[in-house]
C-alpha cells in the first residue's frame, strides 16, 4: 500500500487571473485522457472555462479537484483561487498541496497577483515548477519573463527548455537535457508532436543554456560537481536526481514554456510534475494541535497505518448535492466509517465517497493517506475542519477565523428572489468561514459581512453570476465596537408588585474597564448570602444579554468587567428572572456613566510599491491616519507595513494603482480594535443614529 504513495502528486496551479490557469488545467485533463473535448461550454457543464475574462467566473466543480494519470503517476490537480488579496481560501489550498505549477503570461510576465501567490506559496514551503504560457501572444518574451522571476520574485528559475520561434512563429521547445527539439505543427491533432534535432541557428544557444543548467543542478551534489569539473559528463539520471533535490528544497524552480491554448509544451510540464515535484511522503508532515491550537508535538505521518487525519479544504454544491473535498493526511477512510469533526465535536457517517474526474465521478469504497477525494452529503463540515478517528482525535491546524470587519446591506431586486438569495447565501457561508450573514431585526435587511471591500465585492459577484440572484448593494459599513474607560460603583433594585407574588432583586456592583481583548468578565464576591448563589448566573446572563448593544451608537460592547459584591433578596418575591431584569436595567443605568468610548477596527496593511513611488504611498497612508511600522526594500520595490483604520481604507486599491502606475498591490487583515478619535467618533455616532432613524421610517 505505502509504495503507492511514491506515485502520487498533489499539485495546484497558481496564476494571475489572466495568465491562462484555466486553459492549462483544461489541457492537462485532455492530455491525460480525462476529457476529449476542450472548452465546450454546453449547458454550463464544461470542465472549466477557457474564456479569458477579466475575472474568473465562479469555478466549476471539476476545477476544484480533479484526478488524472500521467506516466503511471496519479495527479490530483487542485484549483487554487484566482483572487488572493485576503481570503483564507488560498492558505487552505496551500495547506493541502504538496507541489505547484506557477503559470506566468508570456507577455504580461510577473503580475502583482502572481507575486502575492508566490509569496503565499513561499510561506507554505510548497515546491514549484514554472510554466511561461502564451508564447504565441503578441509581445511574448520568454527570456524577459525569466528575468522578471529572478528580479521581482527573488526566485531562481532553472531553464529546462528554450522556445523555438516566438509570437505567431512559436512552434516548439528544445529540451536542454536531451538536446532534442519538440515540434508541434500538426494543425489537425494539436496534441501530436515530433522529436527532432534542434534548428541549426540555435545550437550555440542550446549549449550555453545547457551548461548553465548542468552547473546549477550539480550544486546539489559535490561529488558529481567535482567529476564534472574534471571533465566527466553526468548521466541524465544523475541530473534528474539533482534537479529533483534542488526543486524539493526550493533552491531553484525548473522553468518551462509553451502555449496551453495551442496545446504546445504542456506535455513537458506534466513530465516535470512527475519527475521533480514531491510525493506526499516527501513533504514535512502536518503538525497536530490541541483544542487551544497549541502544537502537541505529534505529526500526521503520511501512511495508511496511522490513525485517520483529514482536512476539509473546499465545500461545493454541484448538481449531485453538497460535496466536501478532503485531503487525507494519514490513515484510511472507508465507506460507512464514522469520523469525528474536531471543530463541532460531532461524529458523522461517511455515506458516499467519490473521486472527481472532470464532469464525471467515480464511486470509492476506500481512500488512504495522500488521497484527495470528495465526500457526499456531510452536514456540519466547513472549510478548514479536521475529520479524524473518533478513538484517537487530533486537529490538524489551529482554526482561527478572524471576525468580519466590514458589512454591506443587500436585498434582492425582485420580490420573489429572497428565498433564492437565502439558499445561495447558505451555500456560500459553508464554503467560506470568514464570510457571515445576518438579518437586521429592525429593518429586515440582509447584512453580509467579510474581511474587506474586495472580499464582499467578489461575494456579490458570485451571488449574481454563479447563483443568478440580482441584488441591490448598500454602502459598506465598518463593524465598530464600544467599551468603557471609567470604574463605576453602583446599585440597582428591581421591584415589582402586582397582586400575589411580586419580583424583587437588589444588586450592588462595580463596572470597570477590562484588559484589551478580554471581552466580558463576570465575578461575584458576595459574602453572607445577601444574594444567594443560585441567582449569580442570572445576574451574569442579564449583563451578557445587554452587551450586544452599546449606549453610544448601539454597537456591541467589549472588554469590561462586572463584580457583583452585595445586594438583597426577598424570601418569597426573589427569582432568577428578577435578578436578570435587575442586571439588564443596571447595564443601561451605569454604562453611560462609565465614560463610554467608540472603538474602531485597525487593519494590518502590507503594501508593495516600486521604489520610485514610496514617498507618495507613505504620504497617502499617513493621510489615512495610518501608522507606518516598517519598510523593507526588496528586489523590485519596497514593502511597507503599517496599521490603518479600516474606515479609511475604502477604495484604497484604486488610489494605490493610480499612485504606482498600476504596479502597487496590497493585502490587509484585521489586527485589533483601538479607541476612535473624538471627531471621528462623533461623526460615526451621528451617521449611525441617522441610519437607524431612516430604517424606521
XYZ file of N, CA, C and O in Angstrom, residues 630-695:
264
model
N 7.071 49.470 9.441
C 8.378 49.090 8.885
C 8.382 49.286 7.375
O 7.334 49.314 6.731
N 9.608 49.378 6.849
C 9.800 49.416 5.397
C 10.906 48.442 5.046
O 11.998 48.524 5.616
N 10.608 47.507 4.142
C 11.631 46.540 3.735
C 11.880 46.683 2.248
O 10.968 46.486 1.438
N 13.114 47.034 1.913
C 13.449 47.148 0.493
C 13.673 45.747 -0.069
O 14.414 44.953 0.505
N 12.976 45.408 -1.166
C 13.146 44.090 -1.801
C 13.862 44.270 -3.124
O 14.437 45.333 -3.424
N 13.787 43.254 -3.938
C 14.492 43.261 -5.218
C 13.897 44.319 -6.152
O 14.600 45.027 -6.855
N 12.589 44.401 -6.151
C 11.973 45.276 -7.154
C 11.201 46.442 -6.568
O 10.578 47.184 -7.277
N 11.215 46.545 -5.278
C 10.421 47.619 -4.693
C 10.474 47.534 -3.190
O 11.331 46.866 -2.605
N 9.535 48.216 -2.564
C 9.555 48.311 -1.100
C 8.235 47.777 -0.540
O 7.166 48.056 -1.087
N 8.354 46.986 0.522
C 7.148 46.571 1.233
C 6.995 47.450 2.460
O 7.921 47.571 3.272
N 5.836 48.046 2.575
C 5.561 48.928 3.715
C 4.527 48.241 4.599
O 3.458 47.850 4.130
N 4.865 48.076 5.869
C 3.904 47.507 6.808
C 3.392 48.614 7.714
O 4.185 49.401 8.226
N 2.095 48.657 7.873
C 1.546 49.709 8.734
C 0.230 49.268 9.352
O -0.287 48.172 9.096
N -0.309 50.148 10.200
C -1.618 49.905 10.803
C -2.522 51.086 10.462
O -2.177 52.237 10.752
N -3.666 50.773 9.852
C -4.553 51.833 9.363
C -5.996 51.508 9.758
O -6.408 50.356 9.647
N -6.774 52.512 10.205
C -8.191 52.222 10.483
C -8.906 51.773 9.214
O -8.697 52.339 8.136
N -9.768 50.780 9.373
C -10.486 50.233 8.218
C -11.315 51.298 7.515
O -11.404 51.330 6.288
N -11.928 52.199 8.298
C -12.828 53.196 7.697
C -12.103 54.072 6.676
O -12.729 54.684 5.811
N -10.770 54.139 6.783
C -10.003 54.990 5.867
C -9.508 54.238 4.633
O -8.841 54.785 3.778
N -9.790 52.922 4.593
C -9.203 52.091 3.527
C -10.158 51.803 2.377
O -9.812 51.060 1.461
N -11.372 52.369 2.406
C -12.299 52.114 1.299
C -11.718 52.681 0.005
O -11.213 53.794 -0.013
N -11.842 51.874 -1.031
C -11.371 52.347 -2.345
C -9.871 52.476 -2.461
O -9.345 53.107 -3.378
N -9.143 51.843 -1.508
C -7.688 52.042 -1.486
C -7.004 51.462 -2.717
O -6.066 52.042 -3.242
N -7.509 50.325 -3.203
C -6.826 49.663 -4.315
C -6.753 50.595 -5.534
O -5.721 50.677 -6.201
N -7.840 51.342 -5.770
C -7.853 52.272 -6.915
C -6.804 53.371 -6.742
O -6.023 53.684 -7.657
N -6.760 53.958 -5.538
C -5.783 55.028 -5.259
C -4.359 54.512 -5.412
O -3.486 55.169 -5.980
N -4.121 53.285 -4.891
C -2.767 52.714 -4.943
C -2.346 52.489 -6.393
O -1.222 52.809 -6.791
N -3.252 51.926 -7.187
C -2.921 51.662 -8.593
C -2.600 52.958 -9.315
O -1.677 53.018 -10.113
N -3.387 54.001 -9.007
C -3.148 55.293 -9.670
C -1.766 55.826 -9.273
O -0.980 56.278 -10.116
N -1.451 55.779 -7.967
C -0.171 56.313 -7.469
C 1.040 55.590 -8.047
O 2.101 56.155 -8.227
N 0.874 54.262 -8.286
C 2.041 53.446 -8.642
C 2.000 52.978 -10.089
O 2.659 51.993 -10.455
N 1.205 53.646 -10.916
C 1.045 53.284 -12.343
C 0.654 51.820 -12.523
O 1.157 51.093 -13.389
N -0.212 51.369 -11.630
C -0.745 50.005 -11.778
C 0.115 48.907 -11.193
O -0.252 47.727 -11.234
N 1.298 49.248 -10.625
C 2.192 48.165 -10.162
C 2.052 47.860 -8.666
O 2.522 46.848 -8.188
N 1.430 48.773 -7.933
C 1.319 48.564 -6.479
C 0.293 47.501 -6.149
O -0.624 47.225 -6.927
N 0.453 46.855 -5.030
C -0.554 45.907 -4.577
C -0.532 45.902 -3.053
O 0.426 46.346 -2.437
N -1.614 45.425 -2.492
C -1.621 45.400 -1.030
C -2.480 44.253 -0.521
O -3.305 43.718 -1.234
N -2.245 43.886 0.718
C -3.160 42.953 1.377
C -3.393 43.515 2.766
O -2.548 44.239 3.301
N -4.543 43.234 3.342
C -4.769 43.702 4.710
C -5.565 42.683 5.499
O -6.349 41.930 4.934
N -5.294 42.628 6.789
C -6.079 41.747 7.652
C -6.330 42.455 8.974
O -5.593 43.359 9.362
N -7.376 42.012 9.653
C -7.771 42.640 10.907
C -6.687 42.432 11.960
O -6.142 41.359 12.096
N -6.396 43.484 12.733
C -5.366 43.396 13.767
C -5.982 43.492 15.166
O -5.908 42.569 15.949
N -6.607 44.639 15.470
C -7.255 44.801 16.779
C -8.188 46.013 16.742
O -8.234 46.750 15.763
N -8.904 46.198 17.839
C -9.739 47.395 17.965
C -8.980 48.462 18.743
O -8.242 48.149 19.672
N -9.184 49.706 18.364
C -8.472 50.781 19.054
C -9.443 51.967 19.242
O -10.360 52.152 18.422
N -9.254 52.789 20.297
C -10.185 53.904 20.512
C -10.255 54.843 19.305
O -9.245 55.156 18.691
N -11.463 55.266 19.038
C -11.696 56.167 17.909
C -11.400 57.616 18.337
O -11.849 58.028 19.420
N -10.681 58.424 17.551
C -10.529 59.844 17.914
C -11.901 60.516 18.044
O -12.848 60.130 17.333
N -11.963 61.504 18.933
C -13.272 62.079 19.254
C -14.021 62.579 18.026
O -15.201 62.272 17.838
N -13.331 63.339 17.147
C -14.039 63.904 15.981
C -14.607 62.804 15.072
O -15.716 62.916 14.531
N -13.844 61.709 14.947
C -14.318 60.595 14.119
C -15.516 59.928 14.800
O -16.529 59.631 14.175
N -15.397 59.727 16.129
C -16.466 59.057 16.883
C -17.773 59.837 16.779
O -18.846 59.259 16.545
N -17.691 61.151 16.911
C -18.913 61.963 16.840
C -19.610 61.797 15.493
O -20.829 61.655 15.400
N -18.792 61.787 14.444
C -19.327 61.642 13.096
C -20.014 60.279 12.926
O -21.112 60.173 12.375
N -19.351 59.211 13.416
C -19.879 57.841 13.281
C -21.209 57.711 14.029
O -22.185 57.161 13.526
N -21.249 58.246 15.284
C -22.468 58.142 16.102
C -23.626 58.856 15.409
O -24.741 58.346 15.310
N -23.315 60.038 14.872
C -24.342 60.822 14.163
C -24.891 60.036 12.961
O -26.100 59.915 12.754
N -23.959 59.454 12.165
C -24.375 58.700 10.959
C -25.211 57.476 11.328
O -26.221 57.163 10.703
N -24.766 56.770 12.400
C -25.468 55.545 12.805
C -26.899 55.878 13.231
O -27.852 55.199 12.839
N -27.032 56.936 14.028
C -28.382 57.298 14.507
C -29.279 57.718 13.350
O -30.473 57.421 13.322
N -28.674 58.437 12.397
C -29.425 58.859 11.224
C -29.918 57.646 10.428
O -31.064 57.575 9.994
N -29.017 56.650 10.279
C -29.350 55.436 9.524
C -30.501 54.688 10.194
O -31.412 54.204 9.556
N -30.420 54.610 11.538
C -31.488 53.908 12.277
C -32.824 54.618 12.106
O -33.866 54.002 11.923
N -32.744 55.946 12.177
C -33.984 56.734 12.014
C -34.588 56.508 10.630
O -35.812 56.350 10.479
N -33.707 56.467 9.610
C -34.189 56.247 8.234
C -34.816 54.856 8.080
O -35.810 54.669 7.377
N -34.190 53.884 8.765
C -34.685 52.499 8.648
C -36.079 52.356 9.265
O -36.895 51.538 8.834
